CSV table of C-alpha atoms and ligand atoms in Angstrom, one decimal:
chain,number,residue,atom,x,y,z
A,140,MET,CA,-16.5,74.6,-32.4
A,141,ASN,CA,-18.1,71.8,-34.4
A,142,ASN,CA,-21.7,72.1,-35.5
A,143,PRO,CA,-23.7,69.5,-33.6
A,144,ILE,CA,-26.7,70.0,-35.7
A,145,ALA,CA,-24.9,69.4,-39.0
A,146,SER,CA,-23.2,66.3,-37.6
A,147,ILE,CA,-26.5,64.7,-36.9
A,148,LEU,CA,-28.3,65.8,-40.1
A,149,ASP,CA,-25.4,64.4,-42.1
A,150,HIS,CA,-26.4,61.0,-41.0
A,151,TYR,CA,-30.2,61.1,-40.3
A,152,PRO,CA,-33.1,62.6,-42.1
A,153,ALA,CA,-34.1,64.7,-39.1
A,154,LEU,CA,-33.1,65.6,-35.6
A,155,VAL,CA,-35.3,65.1,-32.6
A,156,ILE,CA,-35.5,68.0,-30.1
A,157,ASP,CA,-36.8,67.3,-26.6
A,158,GLY,CA,-40.1,68.3,-25.1
A,159,ALA,CA,-41.4,70.5,-22.4
A,160,LEU,CA,-39.4,71.1,-19.3
A,161,ALA,CA,-41.5,73.3,-17.0
A,162,THR,CA,-44.9,71.9,-17.8
A,163,GLU,CA,-43.7,68.4,-17.6
A,164,LEU,CA,-42.2,69.0,-14.2
A,165,GLU,CA,-45.6,70.3,-13.2
A,166,ARG,CA,-47.3,67.2,-14.5
A,167,ARG,CA,-44.9,65.3,-12.3
A,168,GLY,CA,-46.2,67.2,-9.3
A,169,TYR,CA,-43.6,69.9,-8.8
A,170,ASP,CA,-44.9,73.3,-8.0
A,171,LEU,CA,-43.8,75.9,-10.6
A,172,LYS,CA,-46.3,78.6,-9.9
A,173,ASP,CA,-43.6,81.2,-9.6
A,174,SER,CA,-42.1,84.0,-11.7
A,175,LEU,CA,-38.9,81.9,-11.9
A,176,TRP,CA,-40.8,78.9,-13.4
A,177,SER,CA,-38.4,76.1,-14.1
A,178,ALA,CA,-35.6,78.1,-12.6
A,179,LYS,CA,-37.3,77.6,-9.3
A,180,ILE,CA,-36.7,73.9,-9.5
A,181,LEU,CA,-33.1,74.6,-10.5
A,182,LEU,CA,-32.8,76.3,-7.2
A,183,GLU,CA,-34.8,73.8,-5.1
A,184,GLN,CA,-35.0,70.3,-6.7
A,185,PRO,CA,-32.2,70.0,-9.4
A,186,ASP,CA,-32.4,66.2,-9.5
A,187,ALA,CA,-35.9,66.4,-11.0
A,188,ILE,CA,-34.5,68.4,-13.9
A,189,LYS,CA,-31.6,65.9,-14.4
A,190,GLN,CA,-34.1,63.0,-14.4
A,191,LEU,CA,-36.3,64.7,-17.0
A,192,HIS,CA,-33.3,65.3,-19.3
A,193,TYR,CA,-32.5,61.6,-18.9
A,194,ASP,CA,-36.1,60.6,-19.7
A,195,TYR,CA,-36.0,62.8,-22.9
A,196,PHE,CA,-32.8,61.2,-24.1
A,197,LYS,CA,-34.3,57.8,-23.4
A,198,ALA,CA,-37.4,58.8,-25.4
A,199,GLY,CA,-35.1,59.6,-28.3
A,200,ALA,CA,-34.2,63.2,-28.1
A,201,ASP,CA,-30.9,64.2,-29.8
A,202,CYS,CA,-30.5,67.2,-27.6
A,203,ALA,CA,-31.4,68.6,-24.2
A,204,ILE,CA,-32.6,72.2,-23.8
A,205,THR,CA,-31.3,73.4,-20.4
A,206,ALA,CA,-33.4,74.8,-17.6
A,207,SER,CA,-32.0,78.3,-18.1
A,208,TYR,CA,-35.0,79.7,-20.0
A,209,GLN,CA,-36.1,81.8,-17.1
A,210,ALA,CA,-32.8,81.8,-15.2
A,211,THR,CA,-31.4,85.3,-15.3
A,212,ILE,CA,-29.1,87.3,-13.0
A,213,GLU,CA,-31.9,89.9,-12.5
A,214,GLY,CA,-34.5,87.2,-11.8
A,215,PHE,CA,-32.4,85.5,-9.2
A,216,ALA,CA,-31.5,88.9,-7.6
A,217,LYS,CA,-35.1,89.3,-6.8
A,218,ARG,CA,-34.8,86.2,-4.7
A,219,GLY,CA,-31.8,87.6,-2.9
A,220,LEU,CA,-29.1,85.8,-4.8
A,221,ASN,CA,-26.0,87.8,-5.6
A,222,GLU,CA,-24.4,87.8,-9.1
A,223,LYS,CA,-21.9,85.1,-8.4
A,224,GLU,CA,-24.6,82.8,-7.0
A,225,ALA,CA,-26.9,83.5,-9.9
A,226,ILE,CA,-24.2,82.7,-12.4
A,227,ALA,CA,-23.4,79.4,-10.6
A,228,LEU,CA,-27.1,78.5,-10.8
A,229,ILE,CA,-27.4,79.4,-14.5
A,230,GLN,CA,-24.3,77.2,-15.1
A,231,LYS,CA,-25.8,74.4,-13.1
A,232,SER,CA,-28.5,74.0,-15.7
A,233,VAL,CA,-25.8,73.0,-18.2
A,234,LYS,CA,-24.1,70.7,-15.6
A,235,LEU,CA,-27.4,68.9,-15.0
A,236,ALA,CA,-28.0,68.2,-18.7
A,237,ASN,CA,-24.3,67.1,-19.1
A,238,GLU,CA,-24.6,64.7,-16.2
A,239,ALA,CA,-27.9,63.2,-17.6
A,240,ARG,CA,-26.2,62.8,-21.0
A,241,ALA,CA,-23.1,61.1,-19.4
A,242,GLU,CA,-25.3,58.7,-17.6
A,243,PHE,CA,-27.3,58.0,-20.6
A,244,TRP,CA,-24.4,57.6,-23.0
A,245,ASN,CA,-22.3,55.6,-20.7
A,246,ASP,CA,-24.7,52.8,-21.2
A,247,GLU,CA,-23.8,51.4,-24.6
A,248,SER,CA,-27.2,49.8,-25.1
A,249,ASN,CA,-28.4,53.4,-25.6
A,250,HIS,CA,-26.3,54.0,-28.7
A,251,ALA,CA,-28.2,51.9,-31.3
A,252,GLY,CA,-29.3,53.8,-34.3
A,253,ARG,CA,-28.6,57.3,-33.0
A,254,SER,CA,-26.0,60.0,-32.4
A,255,LYS,CA,-24.6,61.2,-29.1
A,256,PRO,CA,-27.0,63.9,-27.9
A,257,PHE,CA,-25.9,67.5,-27.5
A,258,ILE,CA,-26.6,70.2,-25.0
A,259,ALA,CA,-28.5,73.3,-26.1
A,260,ALA,CA,-28.4,76.1,-23.6
A,261,SER,CA,-31.7,77.9,-23.4
A,262,ILE,CA,-31.7,81.6,-23.7
A,263,GLY,CA,-35.3,82.8,-23.0
A,264,PRO,CA,-36.3,86.2,-24.3
A,265,TYR,CA,-36.4,89.3,-22.2
A,266,GLY,CA,-40.2,88.7,-21.9
A,267,ALA,CA,-39.6,85.5,-20.0
A,268,PHE,CA,-37.8,87.4,-17.3
A,269,LEU,CA,-40.7,89.7,-17.0
A,270,ALA,CA,-42.9,86.6,-16.4
A,271,ASP,CA,-46.0,88.3,-17.6
A,272,GLY,CA,-46.5,86.5,-20.9
A,273,SER,CA,-44.5,89.1,-22.8
A,274,GLU,CA,-42.7,86.4,-24.8
A,275,TYR,CA,-45.9,86.0,-26.7
A,276,ARG,CA,-46.3,89.7,-27.4
A,277,GLY,CA,-42.9,91.5,-27.6
A,278,ASN,CA,-43.2,95.3,-27.5
A,279,TYR,CA,-40.9,95.7,-24.5
A,280,GLY,CA,-39.9,99.2,-25.5
A,281,LEU,CA,-36.2,98.4,-25.0
A,282,THR,CA,-33.4,99.3,-27.5
A,283,LYS,CA,-31.2,96.8,-29.2
A,284,LYS,CA,-28.3,97.8,-26.9
A,285,GLU,CA,-30.4,97.3,-23.8
A,286,LEU,CA,-31.4,93.9,-24.9
A,287,MET,CA,-27.8,93.0,-25.7
A,288,ASP,CA,-26.8,94.1,-22.2
A,289,PHE,CA,-29.6,92.0,-20.7
A,290,HIS,CA,-28.6,88.8,-22.5
A,291,ARG,CA,-24.8,89.1,-22.4
A,292,PRO,CA,-24.0,87.8,-18.9
A,293,ARG,CA,-26.2,84.7,-19.2
A,294,VAL,CA,-24.8,83.9,-22.7
A,295,LYS,CA,-21.3,84.2,-21.3
A,296,ALA,CA,-22.1,82.0,-18.3
A,297,LEU,CA,-23.7,79.3,-20.4
A,298,ILE,CA,-20.9,79.2,-22.9
A,299,GLU,CA,-18.3,78.9,-20.1
A,300,ALA,CA,-20.3,76.1,-18.5
A,301,GLY,CA,-19.7,74.0,-21.7
A,302,ALA,CA,-22.9,74.1,-23.6
A,303,ASP,CA,-22.6,72.7,-27.2
A,304,ILE,CA,-24.9,75.3,-28.7
A,305,LEU,CA,-27.2,78.1,-27.7
A,306,ALA,CA,-30.9,77.8,-28.1
A,307,CYS,CA,-32.2,81.4,-28.4
A,308,GLU,CA,-35.9,80.6,-28.2
A,309,THR,CA,-39.5,81.9,-28.0
A,310,ILE,CA,-38.2,85.2,-29.5
A,311,PRO,CA,-41.3,87.4,-30.0
A,312,SER,CA,-39.7,90.4,-31.9
A,313,LEU,CA,-37.3,91.1,-34.7
A,314,ILE,CA,-35.4,93.7,-32.6
A,315,GLU,CA,-34.6,91.0,-29.9
A,316,ALA,CA,-33.5,88.6,-32.6
A,317,ARG,CA,-31.2,91.2,-34.1
A,318,ALA,CA,-29.8,92.1,-30.6
A,319,MET,CA,-29.1,88.4,-30.0
A,320,ALA,CA,-27.5,88.0,-33.5
A,321,LYS,CA,-25.2,90.9,-32.8
A,322,LEU,CA,-24.3,89.7,-29.3
A,323,LEU,CA,-23.4,86.3,-30.8
A,324,LYS,CA,-20.6,88.0,-32.8
A,325,GLU,CA,-18.9,88.9,-29.5
A,326,PHE,CA,-18.5,85.1,-29.1
A,327,PRO,CA,-17.3,84.1,-32.5
A,328,ASN,CA,-16.7,80.4,-31.8
A,329,VAL,CA,-20.2,79.8,-30.6
A,330,MET,CA,-23.2,78.5,-32.6
A,331,ALA,CA,-26.9,79.1,-31.9
A,332,TRP,CA,-30.3,78.2,-33.1
A,333,PHE,CA,-32.8,81.0,-33.3
A,334,SER,CA,-36.5,80.2,-32.7
A,335,PHE,CA,-39.4,82.7,-32.7
A,336,SER,CA,-42.9,82.5,-31.2
A,337,ALA,CA,-45.6,83.2,-33.7
A,338,ARG,CA,-49.1,84.6,-33.5
A,339,ASP,CA,-50.5,83.1,-36.7
A,340,GLU,CA,-49.5,81.4,-40.0
A,341,LYS,CA,-47.3,84.2,-41.2
A,342,HIS,CA,-46.3,86.6,-38.3
A,343,ILE,CA,-44.2,86.3,-35.2
A,344,SER,CA,-45.7,87.4,-31.9
A,345,GLU,CA,-44.9,91.1,-32.1
A,346,GLY,CA,-46.3,91.2,-35.7
A,347,GLN,CA,-43.4,91.2,-38.0
A,348,VAL,CA,-43.5,88.9,-41.0
A,349,PHE,CA,-41.7,85.6,-40.1
A,350,ALA,CA,-40.1,85.2,-43.5
A,351,ASP,CA,-38.6,88.7,-43.3
A,352,CYS,CA,-37.1,87.9,-39.9
A,353,VAL,CA,-35.6,84.7,-41.2
A,354,LYS,CA,-34.2,86.5,-44.2
A,355,GLN,CA,-32.6,89.2,-42.1
A,356,LEU,CA,-30.7,86.5,-40.2
A,357,GLU,CA,-29.7,84.4,-43.2
A,358,ASP,CA,-26.2,85.9,-43.5
A,359,GLN,CA,-25.2,85.4,-39.8
A,360,PRO,CA,-23.2,82.1,-40.1
A,361,GLN,CA,-23.2,81.4,-36.4
A,362,ILE,CA,-27.0,80.9,-36.6
A,363,VAL,CA,-27.0,77.3,-37.7
A,364,ALA,CA,-30.8,76.6,-37.6
A,365,ILE,CA,-33.9,78.7,-37.5
A,366,GLY,CA,-37.5,78.2,-36.8
A,367,ILE,CA,-40.5,78.4,-34.4
A,368,ASN,CA,-41.3,77.2,-30.9
A,369,CYS,CA,-44.0,77.6,-28.3
A,370,THR,CA,-46.7,78.3,-30.9
A,371,SER,CA,-49.9,76.5,-31.7
A,372,PRO,CA,-49.2,73.4,-33.9
A,373,LYS,CA,-52.0,74.5,-36.3
A,374,TYR,CA,-49.8,77.3,-37.7
A,375,ILE,CA,-46.6,75.3,-38.0
A,376,SER,CA,-46.8,73.8,-41.5
A,377,SER,CA,-47.5,77.2,-43.0
A,378,LEU,CA,-44.7,78.9,-41.1
A,379,ILE,CA,-42.2,76.2,-42.3
A,380,ARG,CA,-43.2,76.8,-45.9
A,381,GLU,CA,-42.7,80.6,-45.4
A,382,ALA,CA,-39.2,80.0,-44.0
A,383,LYS,CA,-38.2,77.6,-46.7
A,384,LYS,CA,-38.6,80.3,-49.3
A,385,VAL,CA,-35.9,82.4,-47.8
A,386,THR,CA,-33.4,80.2,-46.0
A,387,ASN,CA,-30.9,77.4,-46.6
A,388,LYS,CA,-30.5,76.8,-42.8
A,389,PRO,CA,-32.1,73.7,-41.3
A,390,ILE,CA,-35.6,74.7,-40.1
A,391,LEU,CA,-36.6,73.7,-36.6
A,392,VAL,CA,-40.0,73.5,-35.0
A,393,TYR,CA,-41.1,72.6,-31.5
A,394,PRO,CA,-44.6,73.9,-31.0
A,395,ASN,CA,-46.6,73.7,-27.8
A,396,SER,CA,-49.7,71.5,-27.5
A,397,GLY,CA,-52.0,74.3,-28.8
A,398,GLU,CA,-53.2,75.2,-25.3
A,399,THR,CA,-52.7,78.9,-24.4
A,400,TYR,CA,-50.8,80.4,-21.5
A,401,ASP,CA,-52.6,82.7,-19.1
A,402,ALA,CA,-49.9,84.8,-17.5
A,403,THR,CA,-52.2,86.1,-14.7
A,404,LYS,CA,-53.1,82.6,-13.5
A,405,HIS,CA,-49.6,81.1,-14.4
A,406,ASP,CA,-51.6,78.3,-16.0
A,407,TRP,CA,-52.7,76.9,-19.4
A,408,ASP,CA,-56.2,77.0,-20.9
A,409,GLY,CA,-57.9,75.0,-23.6
A,410,HIS,CA,-57.2,71.6,-25.1
A,411,PRO,CA,-54.4,70.1,-27.2
A,412,VAL,CA,-55.0,70.8,-30.9
A,413,TYR,CA,-54.1,67.2,-32.0
A,414,GLU,CA,-54.9,63.8,-30.6
A,415,SER,CA,-51.3,62.7,-31.3
A,416,PHE,CA,-48.7,65.4,-31.3
A,417,GLY,CA,-46.0,63.0,-32.3
A,418,GLU,CA,-47.9,61.7,-35.3
A,419,GLN,CA,-49.0,65.2,-36.4
A,420,ALA,CA,-45.3,66.1,-36.4
A,421,LYS,CA,-44.8,64.0,-39.6
A,422,GLU,CA,-46.6,66.8,-41.5
A,423,TRP,CA,-43.9,69.3,-40.3
A,424,TYR,CA,-41.2,67.0,-41.7
A,425,GLU,CA,-43.1,66.8,-45.0
A,426,ALA,CA,-43.3,70.6,-45.1
A,427,GLY,CA,-39.5,70.8,-44.7
A,428,ALA,CA,-38.6,70.9,-41.0
A,429,ARG,CA,-35.5,69.0,-40.2
A,430,MET,CA,-35.4,69.4,-36.4
A,431,ILE,CA,-38.6,68.5,-34.6
A,432,GLY,CA,-39.7,68.4,-31.0
A,433,GLY,CA,-42.2,69.9,-28.5
A,434,CYS,CA,-42.5,72.9,-26.3
A,435,CYS,CA,-44.9,73.5,-23.4
A,436,ARG,CA,-47.4,70.7,-22.5
A,437,THR,CA,-45.6,68.1,-24.6
A,438,THR,CA,-44.2,65.0,-22.9
A,439,PRO,CA,-41.5,62.3,-23.2
A,440,GLU,CA,-44.2,60.1,-24.8
A,441,ASP,CA,-44.8,62.7,-27.6
A,442,ILE,CA,-41.0,62.8,-28.2
A,443,SER,CA,-40.8,59.0,-28.3
A,444,VAL,CA,-43.5,58.9,-31.0
A,445,ILE,CA,-41.5,61.5,-33.1
A,446,ALA,CA,-38.2,59.6,-32.6
A,447,SER,CA,-39.9,56.3,-33.7
A,448,TRP,CA,-40.7,57.6,-37.2
A,449,VAL,CA,-37.9,60.2,-37.6
A,450,ARG,CA,-35.1,57.7,-37.8
A,451,ASN,CA,-37.0,55.6,-40.3
A,452,VAL,CA,-38.1,58.0,-42.9
A,453,ALA,CA,-36.5,57.4,-46.3
B,1601,ZN,ZN1,-43.2,76.6,-24.5
């Protein structure tokens, strides 16, 4: 399998990740107040997801992160879907992103000054399946083997659906990262990016030192980029500098707007940290990040601001 990240970074100074999926669908009026979150729309209104992927490509994103973050066999089972139906729905997330990319790329006027986008299949953490905010805390009390068993069927389904790379994201704990890294070895031709959620300038959500986590994953060659997502933008520059000390892999960041998630209300509190997320993102490039986008509460407009400067930096 070729490395879609390296192919872009060989030609451009940085790569543009897309923005929020679930919160942007909410902003567009879809109802996601549900433990399945964006996976609910996958089930009920798939065209809305495809349209949003298309809009992010149009805004300048080099990749689409699929709507599989919260899509799991166990989660769908609670809705009465059997395993086969759940797998089909998980795979549909890749199909929708692929269709959006085909439509976008079939129009040659969209090719100017950029590479063909790739599809990154989202693997949310175990905490996302719990739907109680655990992805920002960790401490599930599960063993590495239990976590591998939880992630295996979805990883397999997403790979079989034709994703270009796996996006293992919002990982709150080192044990879950290690479980995913070990699981990845069962699929030796597959590449992944690993992205943690962080609680401050130095520590991931469960409390481990971010630089130590990065260091422990350094010798896993299938992990082709590493970084932070769904974390307040105010911690990002410091976290990039911490990672840079211990890794040669490209560093990725796609923070949220800085608002915080209230799991009991299924809603976001507070205000965005910066007036212009997209302009602020320049600071992350200067700190050493080479893949930049947005997570919850960011929009296609934010991504288009990032894309407008990313492809022009010297
Ligand atoms: Zn997020």
